[in-house]
Amino acid sequence: MASPKDLAKRFPEDFLFGVATAAYQIEGAAGKDGRKPSIWDAFSKMPGRVYKGHTGDVACDHYHLWEKDLDLMKSLGVEAYRFSIAWPRILPDGRGPVNDKGLDFYDKLIDGMVERGLKVFPTLYHWDLPLTLAGDGGWTARSTAEAFADYADIVVRRLGDRMDALATVNEPWCICHLSHLYGIHAPGERSVDAFAAAVHTLNLAHGLSVQAARAVRADLPMGLVLNAHSVYPATGRPEDAAAAERAFQFHNGIFFGPCFTGGYPDEVLEAFGEKMDIRAGDLETINQPLDWWGLNYYTPMRVIAATADADYPRAETVPPTPGPELTDIGWEVYETGFSDLLKTLYDRYPLPPCYITENGACYNDAPVNGVIDDKRRIDYLEKHFGAVLDARTAGVPVKGYFLWSLMDNFEWAEGYRMRFGIVHVDYDTQVRTPKASAHWYRELVEAHRVAR
């Protein structure tokens, strides 16, 4: 294993080290200061949707503890903070009257970041769609893309002067596949029609919001965050290799194609085009030149060919072969998938520079005498930083890394039982305790700073 100091020396001087969170996962204060419910507020209160009925009502109470949390980041030496802005705090009904108290919160938060020397990397949407918009069809309705552009305009007018970079949407795959096709995340749809409509609406919302943000601040570096899948055939059979290519297009090309080349993959259009309401000019709107993009990576996907009569992409996801290391959420640890994916994406698409906007691991180590010795997480991070360096050596322009996550938080359908943080949170007392991985990361960032 490389020491943090040795690892740090291998990154260029201008490489950025940060941490990441998301609004619904940490803020709490769900009904505070004019915020109205999001689809996750509703979904988490439906029996059987979230582990033990956990909700984000309180979460990490970041809404009230934000100053301490920023101090915590500063104590770890990180240089940038990636967070999300809660749409229902700004526009409680998704459109219409602006909630000034919501904007005031992010005003204070961003000012606090600037005062502490933290670079400001907000994301406009990390899954908390205002519930009122769900009544209009949510992400299946074209009107939601238009409302999102209006929201972007409002946010950038008030807060954009202090942003270092802005992302439009976080992980459209989760919003479309996981939420509208598989039914695992809010709103819990299991409909091919809803999925296809949501895909195009999300892509359109991205393009429209880039236009809206740039109309306010033309020099604001704009990006999009994608949790691209590193897809491998589970066997050496040619039919499984073909299935892996179909899966790649279904999970990745469906977003990378329109956003970076101005067109959906042919096979995606063949399977879903009639359900996507693609209108004249839409693809030009979606295909906005970006200053950067973000990759979220955790684990690879392995597939075999499904039966010929199966639905597109006719690829069945299979568990890894016996023996691989798994995190506590059951995800395979395979850092080669990280570097392979980066190189593959840059081979296939004309991409701008990249930030790793999320990477990390779920290990549920409990405190022992006040100490959380999460050696497995440190090992995971070392391997994945090595993968980033491997990709950079191959010419991939990775400019920075945001560790997921700063602290344990509401892990969506898994509730509070899965912990991704480098800082432990006691949800009863809201006490934050840095884990061994936090000390390791601080040493890495400090060594990089000294080496510059």
Tab-separated table of N, CA and C in Angstrom, residues 22-163:
chain	number	residue	atom	x	y	z
A	22	ALA	N	-25.498	15.488	-0.427
A	22	ALA	CA	-26.709	15.878	-1.161
A	22	ALA	C	-27.751	16.371	-0.168
A	23	ALA	N	-28.585	17.295	-0.625
A	23	ALA	CA	-29.509	18.017	0.252
A	23	ALA	C	-30.407	17.090	1.062
A	24	TYR	N	-31.194	16.230	0.395
A	24	TYR	CA	-32.164	15.430	1.143
A	24	TYR	C	-31.471	14.442	2.074
A	25	GLN	N	-30.254	14.077	1.768
A	25	GLN	CA	-29.557	13.091	2.576
A	25	GLN	C	-29.007	13.661	3.876
A	26	ILE	N	-28.795	14.990	3.935
A	26	ILE	CA	-28.170	15.544	5.144
A	26	ILE	C	-28.934	16.693	5.794
A	27	GLU	N	-29.734	17.442	5.036
A	27	GLU	CA	-30.236	18.711	5.571
A	27	GLU	C	-31.240	18.561	6.702
A	28	GLY	N	-32.184	17.638	6.577
A	28	GLY	CA	-33.278	17.609	7.527
A	28	GLY	C	-34.140	18.848	7.377
A	29	ALA	N	-34.746	19.294	8.489
A	29	ALA	CA	-35.587	20.505	8.463
A	29	ALA	C	-36.562	20.457	7.300
A	30	ALA	N	-37.216	19.310	7.127
A	30	ALA	CA	-38.030	19.064	5.937
A	30	ALA	C	-39.202	20.034	5.807
A	31	GLY	N	-39.720	20.515	6.926
A	31	GLY	CA	-40.843	21.442	6.865
A	31	GLY	C	-40.486	22.833	7.337
A	32	LYS	N	-39.219	23.156	7.344
A	32	LYS	CA	-38.729	24.399	7.934
A	32	LYS	C	-38.663	25.523	6.903
A	33	ASP	N	-39.036	26.720	7.335
A	33	ASP	CA	-38.807	27.955	6.567
A	33	ASP	C	-39.341	27.891	5.145
A	34	GLY	N	-40.545	27.349	5.006
A	34	GLY	CA	-41.227	27.408	3.723
A	34	GLY	C	-40.973	26.254	2.783
A	35	ARG	N	-40.076	25.334	3.145
A	35	ARG	CA	-39.846	24.180	2.273
A	35	ARG	C	-41.087	23.299	2.277
A	36	LYS	N	-41.513	22.876	1.090
A	36	LYS	CA	-42.616	21.929	0.961
A	36	LYS	C	-42.070	20.551	0.590
A	37	PRO	N	-42.902	19.512	0.632
A	37	PRO	CA	-42.395	18.159	0.406
A	37	PRO	C	-41.871	17.931	-1.003
A	38	SER	N	-40.886	17.042	-1.071
A	38	SER	CA	-40.387	16.521	-2.338
A	38	SER	C	-40.966	15.122	-2.531
A	39	ILE	N	-40.681	14.530	-3.699
A	39	ILE	CA	-41.153	13.158	-3.924
A	39	ILE	C	-40.518	12.192	-2.947
A	40	TRP	N	-39.327	12.515	-2.442
A	40	TRP	CA	-38.703	11.624	-1.462
A	40	TRP	C	-39.346	11.741	-0.092
A	41	ASP	N	-39.860	12.906	0.257
A	41	ASP	CA	-40.618	13.026	1.515
A	41	ASP	C	-41.835	12.107	1.476
A	42	ALA	N	-42.503	12.095	0.333
A	42	ALA	CA	-43.696	11.242	0.198
A	42	ALA	C	-43.319	9.767	0.104
A	43	PHE	N	-42.338	9.458	-0.731
A	43	PHE	CA	-41.941	8.070	-0.974
A	43	PHE	C	-41.456	7.400	0.304
A	44	SER	N	-40.673	8.121	1.099
A	44	SER	CA	-40.107	7.516	2.305
A	44	SER	C	-41.164	7.240	3.370
A	45	LYS	N	-42.321	7.873	3.228
A	45	LYS	CA	-43.398	7.629	4.194
A	45	LYS	C	-44.385	6.560	3.723
A	46	MET	N	-44.143	5.996	2.545
A	46	MET	CA	-44.966	4.893	2.063
A	46	MET	C	-44.456	3.585	2.661
A	47	PRO	N	-45.318	2.789	3.274
A	47	PRO	CA	-44.859	1.539	3.890
A	47	PRO	C	-44.097	0.658	2.903
A	48	GLY	N	-42.956	0.168	3.356
A	48	GLY	CA	-42.195	-0.790	2.581
A	48	GLY	C	-41.254	-0.214	1.551
A	49	ARG	N	-41.204	1.097	1.432
A	49	ARG	CA	-40.352	1.701	0.405
A	49	ARG	C	-38.917	1.913	0.890
A	50	VAL	N	-38.762	2.313	2.143
A	50	VAL	CA	-37.450	2.615	2.706
A	50	VAL	C	-37.245	1.756	3.949
A	51	TYR	N	-36.051	1.310	4.150
A	51	TYR	CA	-35.704	0.454	5.284
A	51	TYR	C	-36.254	1.033	6.592
A	52	LYS	N	-37.090	0.229	7.271
A	52	LYS	CA	-37.688	0.568	8.565
A	52	LYS	C	-38.418	1.913	8.574
A	53	GLY	N	-38.843	2.368	7.400
A	53	GLY	CA	-39.587	3.620	7.336
A	53	GLY	C	-38.767	4.857	7.627
A	54	HIS	N	-37.447	4.749	7.477
A	54	HIS	CA	-36.595	5.918	7.703
A	54	HIS	C	-36.942	7.021	6.699
A	55	THR	N	-36.773	8.266	7.123
A	55	THR	CA	-37.031	9.422	6.255
A	55	THR	C	-35.891	10.430	6.400
A	56	GLY	N	-35.925	11.440	5.562
A	56	GLY	CA	-34.964	12.538	5.648
A	56	GLY	C	-35.469	13.713	6.449
A	57	ASP	N	-36.479	13.505	7.279
A	57	ASP	CA	-37.062	14.616	8.034
A	57	ASP	C	-36.023	15.353	8.882
A	58	VAL	N	-35.127	14.593	9.497
A	58	VAL	CA	-34.076	15.181	10.340
A	58	VAL	C	-32.695	14.957	9.725
A	59	ALA	N	-32.468	13.739	9.236
A	59	ALA	CA	-31.193	13.368	8.613
A	59	ALA	C	-30.024	13.767	9.516
A	60	CYS	N	-29.072	14.544	9.003
A	60	CYS	CA	-27.911	14.980	9.789
A	60	CYS	C	-28.100	16.391	10.339
A	61	ASP	N	-29.301	16.934	10.176
A	61	ASP	CA	-29.646	18.278	10.645
A	61	ASP	C	-28.647	19.332	10.169
A	62	HIS	N	-28.155	19.125	8.968
A	62	HIS	CA	-27.190	20.065	8.390
A	62	HIS	C	-27.787	21.465	8.226
A	63	TYR	N	-29.096	21.534	8.087
A	63	TYR	CA	-29.750	22.833	7.927
A	63	TYR	C	-29.438	23.743	9.120
A	64	HIS	N	-29.316	23.130	10.302
A	64	HIS	CA	-28.998	23.910	11.491
A	64	HIS	C	-27.518	23.832	11.870
A	65	LEU	N	-26.839	22.784	11.457
A	65	LEU	CA	-25.455	22.556	11.874
A	65	LEU	C	-24.450	22.865	10.769
A	66	TRP	N	-24.866	23.610	9.751
A	66	TRP	CA	-24.014	23.810	8.584
A	66	TRP	C	-22.687	24.474	8.915
A	67	GLU	N	-22.680	25.403	9.868
A	67	GLU	CA	-21.421	26.066	10.195
A	67	GLU	C	-20.409	25.080	10.779
A	68	LYS	N	-20.876	24.214	11.672
A	68	LYS	CA	-19.991	23.196	12.242
A	68	LYS	C	-19.519	22.227	11.158
A	69	ASP	N	-20.414	21.922	10.234
A	69	ASP	CA	-20.024	21.003	9.163
A	69	ASP	C	-18.988	21.620	8.235
A	70	LEU	N	-19.115	22.911	7.962
A	70	LEU	CA	-18.086	23.583	7.164
A	70	LEU	C	-16.763	23.641	7.916
A	71	ASP	N	-16.828	23.866	9.223
A	71	ASP	CA	-15.610	23.841	10.031
A	71	ASP	C	-14.968	22.455	9.995
A	72	LEU	N	-15.820	21.434	10.008
A	72	LEU	CA	-15.324	20.063	9.924
A	72	LEU	C	-14.575	19.849	8.603
A	73	MET	N	-15.166	20.294	7.516
A	73	MET	CA	-14.486	20.181	6.220
A	73	MET	C	-13.145	20.903	6.248
A	74	LYS	N	-13.152	22.094	6.783
A	74	LYS	CA	-11.915	22.871	6.845
A	74	LYS	C	-10.864	22.134	7.667
A	75	SER	N	-11.291	21.493	8.753
A	75	SER	CA	-10.346	20.759	9.597
A	75	SER	C	-9.746	19.563	8.871
A	76	LEU	N	-10.469	19.040	7.879
A	76	LEU	CA	-9.953	17.922	7.088
A	76	LEU	C	-9.043	18.392	5.959
A	77	GLY	N	-8.983	19.698	5.760
A	77	GLY	CA	-8.075	20.239	4.763
A	77	GLY	C	-8.581	20.200	3.339
A	78	VAL	N	-9.842	19.758	3.129
A	78	VAL	CA	-10.331	19.639	1.750
A	78	VAL	C	-10.468	21.019	1.125
A	79	GLU	N	-10.414	21.031	-0.198
A	79	GLU	CA	-10.356	22.298	-0.913
A	79	GLU	C	-11.682	22.702	-1.547
A	80	ALA	N	-12.621	21.757	-1.645
A	80	ALA	CA	-13.872	22.042	-2.352
A	80	ALA	C	-14.996	21.199	-1.763
A	81	TYR	N	-16.197	21.712	-1.899
A	81	TYR	CA	-17.381	21.025	-1.370
A	81	TYR	C	-18.417	20.936	-2.475
A	82	ARG	N	-18.795	19.712	-2.791
A	82	ARG	CA	-19.882	19.466	-3.730
A	82	ARG	C	-21.142	19.151	-2.923
A	83	PHE	N	-22.179	19.948	-3.100
A	83	PHE	CA	-23.442	19.802	-2.383
A	83	PHE	C	-24.563	20.013	-3.375
A	84	SER	N	-25.791	19.732	-2.954
A	84	SER	CA	-26.917	20.007	-3.850
A	84	SER	C	-27.861	21.012	-3.218
A	85	ILE	N	-28.545	21.721	-4.084
A	85	ILE	CA	-29.543	22.708	-3.681
A	85	ILE	C	-30.907	22.046	-3.781
A	86	ALA	N	-31.721	22.199	-2.748
A	86	ALA	CA	-33.035	21.564	-2.711
A	86	ALA	C	-34.056	22.425	-3.453
A	87	TRP	N	-34.495	21.921	-4.582
A	87	TRP	CA	-35.495	22.629	-5.387
A	87	TRP	C	-36.712	23.041	-4.545
A	88	PRO	N	-37.276	22.157	-3.686
A	88	PRO	CA	-38.462	22.568	-2.919
A	88	PRO	C	-38.189	23.593	-1.825
A	89	ARG	N	-36.922	23.895	-1.539
A	89	ARG	CA	-36.644	25.032	-0.642
A	89	ARG	C	-36.734	26.348	-1.409
A	90	ILE	N	-36.391	26.318	-2.692
A	90	ILE	CA	-36.343	27.549	-3.484
A	90	ILE	C	-37.707	27.853	-4.096
A	91	LEU	N	-38.311	26.845	-4.700
A	91	LEU	CA	-39.651	26.947	-5.290
A	91	LEU	C	-40.482	25.809	-4.682
A	92	PRO	N	-41.157	26.070	-3.576
A	92	PRO	CA	-41.828	24.990	-2.848
A	92	PRO	C	-42.800	24.174	-3.693
A	93	ASP	N	-43.386	24.777	-4.717
A	93	ASP	CA	-44.292	24.054	-5.606
A	93	ASP	C	-43.643	23.711	-6.947
A	94	GLY	N	-42.332	23.942	-7.041
A	94	GLY	CA	-41.628	23.623	-8.272
A	94	GLY	C	-41.607	24.746	-9.279
A	95	ARG	N	-42.571	25.599	-9.198
A	95	ARG	CA	-42.658	26.814	-10.024
A	95	ARG	C	-43.494	27.812	-9.224
A	96	GLY	N	-43.564	29.023	-9.723
A	96	GLY	CA	-44.375	30.025	-9.024
A	96	GLY	C	-43.557	30.829	-8.028
A	97	PRO	N	-44.167	31.198	-6.881
A	97	PRO	CA	-43.500	32.085	-5.921
A	97	PRO	C	-42.183	31.516	-5.415
A	98	VAL	N	-41.179	32.390	-5.330
A	98	VAL	CA	-39.866	32.008	-4.811
A	98	VAL	C	-39.872	32.123	-3.296
A	99	ASN	N	-39.267	31.154	-2.626
A	99	ASN	CA	-39.152	31.151	-1.172
A	99	ASN	C	-37.811	31.786	-0.794
A	100	ASP	N	-37.832	33.024	-0.398
A	100	ASP	CA	-36.591	33.739	-0.100
A	100	ASP	C	-35.820	33.102	1.044
A	101	LYS	N	-36.520	32.500	2.004
A	101	LYS	CA	-35.811	31.874	3.124
A	101	LYS	C	-34.966	30.691	2.650
A	102	GLY	N	-35.435	30.013	1.621
A	102	GLY	CA	-34.640	28.926	1.061
A	102	GLY	C	-33.369	29.444	0.413
A	103	LEU	N	-33.503	30.508	-0.364
A	103	LEU	CA	-32.320	31.118	-0.966
A	103	LEU	C	-31.390	31.684	0.098
A	104	ASP	N	-31.970	32.214	1.176
A	104	ASP	CA	-31.145	32.760	2.264
A	104	ASP	C	-30.244	31.678	2.858
A	105	PHE	N	-30.783	30.470	3.002
A	105	PHE	CA	-29.983	29.377	3.571
A	105	PHE	C	-28.750	29.112	2.713
A	106	TYR	N	-28.940	28.978	1.405
A	106	TYR	CA	-27.806	28.676	0.538
A	106	TYR	C	-26.878	29.875	0.389
A	107	ASP	N	-27.432	31.084	0.506
A	107	ASP	CA	-26.602	32.280	0.539
A	107	ASP	C	-25.610	32.196	1.697
A	108	LYS	N	-26.130	31.876	2.886
A	108	LYS	CA	-25.269	31.770	4.072
A	108	LYS	C	-24.271	30.626	3.921
A	109	LEU	N	-24.751	29.509	3.400
A	109	LEU	CA	-23.880	28.349	3.244
A	109	LEU	C	-22.718	28.673	2.303
A	110	ILE	N	-23.028	29.275	1.172
A	110	ILE	CA	-21.976	29.598	0.209
A	110	ILE	C	-21.039	30.665	0.753
A	111	ASP	N	-21.580	31.670	1.416
A	111	ASP	CA	-20.713	32.667	2.040
A	111	ASP	C	-19.772	32.007	3.044
A	112	GLY	N	-20.305	31.037	3.797
A	112	GLY	CA	-19.473	30.319	4.769
A	112	GLY	C	-18.371	29.529	4.101
A	113	MET	N	-18.663	28.970	2.945
A	113	MET	CA	-17.638	28.238	2.196
A	113	MET	C	-16.550	29.183	1.702
A	114	VAL	N	-16.980	30.307	1.151
A	114	VAL	CA	-16.016	31.281	0.628
A	114	VAL	C	-15.117	31.788	1.757
A	115	GLU	N	-15.714	32.061	2.913
A	115	GLU	CA	-14.942	32.551	4.058
A	115	GLU	C	-13.889	31.541	4.500
A	116	ARG	N	-14.182	30.261	4.314
A	116	ARG	CA	-13.252	29.203	4.739
A	116	ARG	C	-12.331	28.745	3.614
A	117	GLY	N	-12.430	29.388	2.473
A	117	GLY	CA	-11.551	29.042	1.368
A	117	GLY	C	-11.931	27.773	0.648
A	118	LEU	N	-13.198	27.342	0.765
A	118	LEU	CA	-13.677	26.142	0.090
A	118	LEU	C	-14.279	26.510	-1.261
A	119	LYS	N	-13.882	25.825	-2.304
A	119	LYS	CA	-14.472	26.058	-3.620
A	119	LYS	C	-15.911	25.541	-3.640
A	120	VAL	N	-16.749	26.227	-4.392
A	120	VAL	CA	-18.199	26.019	-4.352
A	120	VAL	C	-18.639	25.246	-5.596
A	121	PHE	N	-19.081	23.993	-5.400
A	121	PHE	CA	-19.489	23.112	-6.506
A	121	PHE	C	-20.920	22.603	-6.264
A	122	PRO	N	-21.931	23.419	-6.474
A	122	PRO	CA	-23.299	22.962	-6.249
A	122	PRO	C	-23.849	22.136	-7.411
A	123	THR	N	-24.858	21.359	-7.092
A	123	THR	CA	-25.645	20.617	-8.076
A	123	THR	C	-27.088	21.080	-7.951
A	124	LEU	N	-27.728	21.367	-9.066
A	124	LEU	CA	-29.097	21.883	-9.018
A	124	LEU	C	-30.113	20.821	-8.619
A	125	TYR	N	-29.872	19.576	-9.029
A	125	TYR	CA	-30.891	18.556	-8.761
A	125	TYR	C	-30.263	17.230	-8.352
A	126	HIS	N	-30.536	16.835	-7.112
A	126	HIS	CA	-30.121	15.530	-6.606
A	126	HIS	C	-31.360	14.820	-6.045
A	127	TRP	N	-32.371	14.677	-6.934
A	127	TRP	CA	-33.494	13.755	-6.756
A	127	TRP	C	-34.696	14.258	-5.963
A	128	ASP	N	-34.615	15.465	-5.386
A	128	ASP	CA	-35.726	15.928	-4.535
A	128	ASP	C	-36.699	16.802	-5.325
A	129	LEU	N	-37.392	16.186	-6.284
A	129	LEU	CA	-38.377	16.906	-7.086
A	129	LEU	C	-39.512	17.419	-6.209
A	130	PRO	N	-39.882	18.695	-6.328
A	130	PRO	CA	-41.035	19.188	-5.563
A	130	PRO	C	-42.266	18.329	-5.826
A	131	LEU	N	-42.929	17.925	-4.761
A	131	LEU	CA	-44.028	16.976	-4.870
A	131	LEU	C	-45.165	17.514	-5.744
A	132	THR	N	-45.380	18.821	-5.714
A	132	THR	CA	-46.443	19.409	-6.523
A	132	THR	C	-46.268	19.065	-8.003
A	133	LEU	N	-45.019	19.036	-8.465
A	133	LEU	CA	-44.766	18.735	-9.871
A	133	LEU	C	-45.087	17.285	-10.212
A	134	ALA	N	-45.061	16.410	-9.219
A	134	ALA	CA	-45.436	15.015	-9.475
A	134	ALA	C	-46.890	14.926	-9.920
A	135	GLY	N	-47.714	15.852	-9.447
A	135	GLY	CA	-49.108	15.870	-9.867
A	135	GLY	C	-49.280	16.223	-11.330
A	136	ASP	N	-48.284	16.856	-11.921
A	136	ASP	CA	-48.311	17.177	-13.351
A	136	ASP	C	-47.640	16.099	-14.201
A	137	GLY	N	-47.169	15.039	-13.535
A	137	GLY	CA	-46.466	13.977	-14.247
A	137	GLY	C	-45.007	13.852	-13.889
A	138	GLY	N	-44.490	14.778	-13.068
A	138	GLY	CA	-43.092	14.696	-12.651
A	138	GLY	C	-42.158	14.677	-13.842
A	139	TRP	N	-41.157	13.804	-13.791
A	139	TRP	CA	-40.158	13.760	-14.854
A	139	TRP	C	-40.671	13.118	-16.133
A	140	THR	N	-41.881	12.623	-16.129
A	140	THR	CA	-42.452	12.124	-17.378
A	140	THR	C	-43.097	13.241	-18.191
A	141	ALA	N	-43.208	14.422	-17.599
A	141	ALA	CA	-43.894	15.549	-18.251
A	141	ALA	C	-42.896	16.579	-18.742
A	142	ARG	N	-43.012	16.969	-19.984
A	142	ARG	CA	-42.121	17.959	-20.579
A	142	ARG	C	-42.134	19.277	-19.799
A	143	SER	N	-43.237	19.606	-19.212
A	143	SER	CA	-43.337	20.855	-18.454
A	143	SER	C	-42.356	20.896	-17.289
A	144	THR	N	-41.959	19.730	-16.775
A	144	THR	CA	-41.000	19.709	-15.677
A	144	THR	C	-39.634	20.182	-16.147
A	145	ALA	N	-39.247	19.857	-17.370
A	145	ALA	CA	-37.981	20.350	-17.914
A	145	ALA	C	-37.991	21.870	-18.005
A	146	GLU	N	-39.121	22.412	-18.402
A	146	GLU	CA	-39.236	23.865	-18.514
A	146	GLU	C	-39.200	24.520	-17.128
A	147	ALA	N	-39.863	23.894	-16.158
A	147	ALA	CA	-39.835	24.416	-14.791
A	147	ALA	C	-38.420	24.365	-14.220
A	148	PHE	N	-37.679	23.324	-14.574
A	148	PHE	CA	-36.309	23.180	-14.091
A	148	PHE	C	-35.418	24.302	-14.622
A	149	ALA	N	-35.609	24.677	-15.861
A	149	ALA	CA	-34.842	25.782	-16.427
A	149	ALA	C	-35.136	27.093	-15.694
A	150	ASP	N	-36.401	27.312	-15.347
A	150	ASP	CA	-36.758	28.513	-14.582
A	150	ASP	C	-36.092	28.497	-13.204
A	151	TYR	N	-36.078	27.326	-12.575
A	151	TYR	CA	-35.414	27.150	-11.277
A	151	TYR	C	-33.923	27.460	-11.394
A	152	ALA	N	-33.274	26.963	-12.453
A	152	ALA	CA	-31.854	27.240	-12.662
A	152	ALA	C	-31.603	28.742	-12.771
A	153	ASP	N	-32.446	29.431	-13.491
A	153	ASP	CA	-32.312	30.875	-13.653
A	153	ASP	C	-32.353	31.575	-12.296
A	154	ILE	N	-33.303	31.196	-11.474
A	154	ILE	CA	-33.474	31.822	-10.155
A	154	ILE	C	-32.246	31.587	-9.283
A	155	VAL	N	-31.758	30.352	-9.263
A	155	VAL	CA	-30.612	30.005	-8.413
A	155	VAL	C	-29.361	30.757	-8.860
A	156	VAL	N	-29.096	30.785	-10.149
A	156	VAL	CA	-27.861	31.407	-10.624
A	156	VAL	C	-27.911	32.921	-10.448
A	157	ARG	N	-29.084	33.517	-10.594
A	157	ARG	CA	-29.194	34.960	-10.381
A	157	ARG	C	-28.839	35.328	-8.945
A	158	ARG	N	-29.234	34.497	-7.984
A	158	ARG	CA	-28.994	34.825	-6.576
A	158	ARG	C	-27.626	34.330	-6.094
A	159	LEU	N	-27.201	33.179	-6.544
A	159	LEU	CA	-26.037	32.528	-5.952
A	159	LEU	C	-24.858	32.337	-6.906
A	160	GLY	N	-25.088	32.537	-8.197
A	160	GLY	CA	-24.090	32.165	-9.190
A	160	GLY	C	-22.803	32.950	-9.137
A	161	ASP	N	-22.814	34.129	-8.542
A	161	ASP	CA	-21.597	34.958	-8.519
A	161	ASP	C	-20.489	34.336	-7.683
A	162	ARG	N	-20.829	33.391	-6.779
A	162	ARG	CA	-19.818	32.775	-5.910
A	162	ARG	C	-19.583	31.302	-6.226
A	163	MET	N	-20.179	30.814	-7.298
A	163	MET	CA	-19.990	29.415	-7.672
A	163	MET	C	-18.708	29.243	-8.486
